[in-house]
Short mmCIF file of C-alpha atoms in Angstrom, two decimals:
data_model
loop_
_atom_site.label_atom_id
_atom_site.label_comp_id
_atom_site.label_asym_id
_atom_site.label_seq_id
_atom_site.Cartn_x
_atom_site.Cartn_y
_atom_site.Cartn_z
CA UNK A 30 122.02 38.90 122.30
CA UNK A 31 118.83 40.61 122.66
CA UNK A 32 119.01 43.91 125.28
CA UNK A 33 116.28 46.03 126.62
CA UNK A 34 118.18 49.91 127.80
CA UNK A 35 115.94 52.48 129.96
CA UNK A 36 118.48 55.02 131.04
CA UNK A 37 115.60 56.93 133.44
CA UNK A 38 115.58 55.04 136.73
CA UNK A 39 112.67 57.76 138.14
CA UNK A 40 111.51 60.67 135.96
CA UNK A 41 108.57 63.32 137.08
CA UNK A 42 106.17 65.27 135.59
CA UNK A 43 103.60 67.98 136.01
CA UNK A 44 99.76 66.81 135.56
CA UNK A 45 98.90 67.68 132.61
CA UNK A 46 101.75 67.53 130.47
CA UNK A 47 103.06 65.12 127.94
CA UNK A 48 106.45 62.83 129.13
CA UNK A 49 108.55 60.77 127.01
CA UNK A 50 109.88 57.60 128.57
CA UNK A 51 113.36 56.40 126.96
CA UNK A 52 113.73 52.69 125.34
CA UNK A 53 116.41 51.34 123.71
CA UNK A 54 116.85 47.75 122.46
CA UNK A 55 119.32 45.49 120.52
CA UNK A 56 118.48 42.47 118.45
CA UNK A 57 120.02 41.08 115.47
CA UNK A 58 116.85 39.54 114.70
CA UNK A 59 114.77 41.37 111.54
CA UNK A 60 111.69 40.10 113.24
CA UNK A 61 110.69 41.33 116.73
CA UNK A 62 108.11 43.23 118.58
CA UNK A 63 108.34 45.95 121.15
CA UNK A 64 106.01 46.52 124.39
CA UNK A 65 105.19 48.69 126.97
CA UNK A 66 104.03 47.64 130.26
CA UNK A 67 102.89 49.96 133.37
CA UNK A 68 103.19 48.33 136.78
CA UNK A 69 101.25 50.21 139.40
CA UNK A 70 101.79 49.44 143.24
CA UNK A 71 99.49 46.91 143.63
CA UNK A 72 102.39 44.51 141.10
CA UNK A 73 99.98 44.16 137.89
CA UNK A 74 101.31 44.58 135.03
CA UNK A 75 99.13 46.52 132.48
CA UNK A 76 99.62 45.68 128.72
CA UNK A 77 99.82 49.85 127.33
CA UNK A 78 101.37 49.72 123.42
CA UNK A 79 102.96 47.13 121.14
CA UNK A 80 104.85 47.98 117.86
CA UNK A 81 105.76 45.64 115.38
CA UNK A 82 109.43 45.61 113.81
CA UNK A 83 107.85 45.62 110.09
CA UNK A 84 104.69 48.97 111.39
CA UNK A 85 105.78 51.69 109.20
CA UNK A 86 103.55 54.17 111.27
CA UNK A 87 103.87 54.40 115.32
CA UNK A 88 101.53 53.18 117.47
CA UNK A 89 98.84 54.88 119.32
CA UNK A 90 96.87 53.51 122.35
CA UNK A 91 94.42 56.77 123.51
CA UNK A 92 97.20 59.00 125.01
CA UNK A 93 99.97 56.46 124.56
CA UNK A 94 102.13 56.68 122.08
CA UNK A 95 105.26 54.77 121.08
CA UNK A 96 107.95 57.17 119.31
CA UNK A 97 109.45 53.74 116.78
CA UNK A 98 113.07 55.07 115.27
CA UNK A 99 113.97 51.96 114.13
CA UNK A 100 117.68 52.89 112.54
CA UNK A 101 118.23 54.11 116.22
CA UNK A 102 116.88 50.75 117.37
CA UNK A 103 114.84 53.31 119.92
CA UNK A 104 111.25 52.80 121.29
CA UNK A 105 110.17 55.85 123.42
CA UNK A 106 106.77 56.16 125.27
CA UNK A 107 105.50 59.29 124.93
CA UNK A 108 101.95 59.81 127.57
CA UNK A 109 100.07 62.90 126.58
CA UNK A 110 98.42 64.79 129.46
CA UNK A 111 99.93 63.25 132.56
CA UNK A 112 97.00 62.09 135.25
CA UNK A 113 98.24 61.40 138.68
CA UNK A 114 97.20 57.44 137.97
CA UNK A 115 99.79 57.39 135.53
CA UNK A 116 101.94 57.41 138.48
CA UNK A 117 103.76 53.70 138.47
CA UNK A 118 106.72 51.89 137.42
CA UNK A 119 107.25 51.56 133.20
CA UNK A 120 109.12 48.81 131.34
CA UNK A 121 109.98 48.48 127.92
CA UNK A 122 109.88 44.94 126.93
CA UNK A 123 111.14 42.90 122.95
CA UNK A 124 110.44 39.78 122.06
CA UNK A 125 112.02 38.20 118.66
CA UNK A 126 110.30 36.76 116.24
CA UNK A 127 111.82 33.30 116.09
CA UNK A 128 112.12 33.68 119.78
CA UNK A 129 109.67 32.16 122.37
CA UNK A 130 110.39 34.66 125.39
CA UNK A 131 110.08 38.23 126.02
CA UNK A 132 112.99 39.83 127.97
CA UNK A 133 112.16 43.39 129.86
CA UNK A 134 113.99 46.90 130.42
CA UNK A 135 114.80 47.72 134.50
CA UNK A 136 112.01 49.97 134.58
CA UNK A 137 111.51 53.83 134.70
CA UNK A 138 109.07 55.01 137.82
CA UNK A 139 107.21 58.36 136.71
CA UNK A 140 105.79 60.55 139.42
CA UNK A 141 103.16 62.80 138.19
CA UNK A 142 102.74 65.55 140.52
CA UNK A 143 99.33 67.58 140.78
CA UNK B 62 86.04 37.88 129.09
CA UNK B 63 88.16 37.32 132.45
CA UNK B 64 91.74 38.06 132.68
CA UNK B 65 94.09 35.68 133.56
CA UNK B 66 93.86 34.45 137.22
CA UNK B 67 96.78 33.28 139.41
CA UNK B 68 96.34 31.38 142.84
CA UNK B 69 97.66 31.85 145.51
CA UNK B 70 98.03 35.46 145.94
CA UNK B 71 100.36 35.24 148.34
CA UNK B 72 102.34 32.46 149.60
CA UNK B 73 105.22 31.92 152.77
CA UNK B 74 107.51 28.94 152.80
CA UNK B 75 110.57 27.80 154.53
CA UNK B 76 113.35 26.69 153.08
CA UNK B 77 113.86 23.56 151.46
CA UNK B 78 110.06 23.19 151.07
CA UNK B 79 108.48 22.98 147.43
CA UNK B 80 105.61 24.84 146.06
CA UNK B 81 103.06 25.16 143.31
CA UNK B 82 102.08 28.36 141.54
CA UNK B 83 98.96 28.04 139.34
CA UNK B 84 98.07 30.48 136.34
CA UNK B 85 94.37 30.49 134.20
CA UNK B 86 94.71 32.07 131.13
CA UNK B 87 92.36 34.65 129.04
CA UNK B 88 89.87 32.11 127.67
CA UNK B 89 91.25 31.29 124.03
CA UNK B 90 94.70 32.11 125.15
CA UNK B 91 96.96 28.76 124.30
CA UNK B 92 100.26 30.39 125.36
CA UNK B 93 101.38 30.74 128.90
CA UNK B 94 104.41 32.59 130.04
CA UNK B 95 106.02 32.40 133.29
CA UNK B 96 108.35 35.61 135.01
CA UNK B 97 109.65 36.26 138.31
CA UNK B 98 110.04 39.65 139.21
CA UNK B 99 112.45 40.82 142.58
CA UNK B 100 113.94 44.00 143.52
CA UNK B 101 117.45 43.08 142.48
CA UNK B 102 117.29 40.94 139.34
CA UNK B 103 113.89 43.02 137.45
CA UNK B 104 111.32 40.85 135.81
CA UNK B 105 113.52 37.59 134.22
CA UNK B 106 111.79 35.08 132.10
CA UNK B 107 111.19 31.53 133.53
CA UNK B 108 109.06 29.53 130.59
CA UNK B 109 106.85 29.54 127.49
CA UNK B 110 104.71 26.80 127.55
CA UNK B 111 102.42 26.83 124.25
CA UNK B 112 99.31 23.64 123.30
CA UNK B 113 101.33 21.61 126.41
CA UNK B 114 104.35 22.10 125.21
CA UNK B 115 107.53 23.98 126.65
CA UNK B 116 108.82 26.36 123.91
CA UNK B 117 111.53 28.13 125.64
CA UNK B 118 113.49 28.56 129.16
CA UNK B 119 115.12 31.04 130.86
CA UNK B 120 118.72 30.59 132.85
CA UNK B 121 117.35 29.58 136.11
CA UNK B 122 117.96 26.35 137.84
CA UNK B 123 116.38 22.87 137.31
CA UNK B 124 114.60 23.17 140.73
CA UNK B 125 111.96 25.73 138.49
CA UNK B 126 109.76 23.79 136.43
CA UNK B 127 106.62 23.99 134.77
CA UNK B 128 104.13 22.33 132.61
CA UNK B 129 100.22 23.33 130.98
CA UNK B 130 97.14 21.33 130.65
CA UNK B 131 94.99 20.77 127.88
CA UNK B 132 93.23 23.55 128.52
CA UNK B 133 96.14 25.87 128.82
CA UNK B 134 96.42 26.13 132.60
CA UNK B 135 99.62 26.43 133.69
CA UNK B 136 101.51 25.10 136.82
CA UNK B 137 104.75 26.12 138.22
CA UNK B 138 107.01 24.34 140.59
CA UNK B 139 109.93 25.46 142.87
CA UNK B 140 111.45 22.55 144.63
CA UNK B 141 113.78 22.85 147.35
CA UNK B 142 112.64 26.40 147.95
CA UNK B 143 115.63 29.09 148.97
CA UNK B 144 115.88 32.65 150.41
CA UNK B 145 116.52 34.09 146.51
CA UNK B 146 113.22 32.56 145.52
CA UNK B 147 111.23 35.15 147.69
CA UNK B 148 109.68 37.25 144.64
CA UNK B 149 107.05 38.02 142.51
CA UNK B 150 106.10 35.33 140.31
CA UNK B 151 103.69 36.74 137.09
CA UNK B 152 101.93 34.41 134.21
CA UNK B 153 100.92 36.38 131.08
CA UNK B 154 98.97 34.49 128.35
CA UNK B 155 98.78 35.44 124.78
CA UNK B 156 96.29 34.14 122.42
CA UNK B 157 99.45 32.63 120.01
CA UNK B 158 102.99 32.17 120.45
CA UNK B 159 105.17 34.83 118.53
CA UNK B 160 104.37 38.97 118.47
CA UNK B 161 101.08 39.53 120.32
CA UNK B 162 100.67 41.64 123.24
CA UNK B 163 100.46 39.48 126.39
CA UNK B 164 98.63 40.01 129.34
CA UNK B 165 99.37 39.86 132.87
CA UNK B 166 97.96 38.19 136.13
CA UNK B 167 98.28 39.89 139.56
CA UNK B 168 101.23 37.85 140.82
CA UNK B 169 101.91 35.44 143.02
CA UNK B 170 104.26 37.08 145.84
CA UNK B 171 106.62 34.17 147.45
CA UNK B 172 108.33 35.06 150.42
CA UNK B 173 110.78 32.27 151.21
CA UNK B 174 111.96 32.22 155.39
#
């Protein structure tokens, strides 16, 4: 069965500096796709980074970047130079490829502090 | 273009009442995805409705429900409302079914009394 892991419940970091924000899935499925979503307080969720099972380089998205290990079945966001708007919650999210719905992580919340 | 729009905003209900949550899709988006969201469970998938069709469901009851126009609205029902309901509900749309990024509306919050 398909399982989204994100071991950091709350994580902080300095403005400024890069973080790296843990994912780690299971799938049987050859086929899938892997997201990143930032929620801020006001409940949007913000589309940040997808990766395709079959990308042979990782994704970028401006100072997003998605750190794919595939044989690790591992999808870490890594944010270069923290702003204090990155401040929100974080979920990691896969959908399969024969599948029709995408199932979420529990979230990480990252406090960048000034 | 406009993101995807969700109506009401914000919602209270008693128990035992029904309501309808409406989503609008990116324009050119055909697939419609439903999630509710609460403190205790995360964000759970409801539906995946896709050209009018349901595609997939989630485990929640028969009292959820769903369905999407012809020109990819979406609608979602909760009869016989209960305290548990009282969440978050999103709609994403994504321009095709299978591995594109989705996007999110601002939410419908349900509070259920």
């Amino acid at each position: 069965a398909q399982k989204i892991t994100q071991t950091q419940p709350g994580m902080f970091v300095q403005e400024k500096e890069a973080v790296t924000l843990d994912c780690t899935y299971d799938t049987s499925d050859q086929s899938y796709g892997l997201f990143w979503y930032k929620q801020p307080s006001s409940g949007e969720m913000i589309f940040l980074i997808y990766q395709g099972s079959y990308d042979e380089q990782n994704a970028t998205e401006g100072r997003y970047s998605l750190n794919f290990q595939k044989a690790r079945k591992s999808a870490n966001l890594v944010i270069s130079a923290s702003q204090l708007g990155d401040s929100a919650m974080y979920f990691c999210a896969m959908r399969e490829g024969r599948g029709f719905k995408t199932i979420f992580g529990a979230g990480t919340r990252l406090f960048v502090k000034a | 273009k406009a993101g995807v729009t969700q109506t009401p905003r914000y919602l209270i209900k008693t128990r035992g009442q029904q309501v309808t949550l409406s989503c609008s899709p990116i324009s050119g988006h055909r697939s419609v995805s439903w999630y509710q969201q609460t403190p205790g469970q995360g964000l759970q998938f409801l539906f995946e409705y896709f050209s009018e069709t349901q595609r997939n469901k989630g485990n929640f009851p028969g009292r959820f429900s769903g369905r999407q126009f012809s020109n990819s609205r979406s609608e979602m029902n909760v009869s016989t409302l209960e305290l548990g309901d009282s969440a978050l509900y999103l709609c994403a749309s994504r321009e095709a079914s299978g591995n594109y990024e989705q996007y999110f509306g601002p939410g419908t919050r349900l509070t259920v009394t």
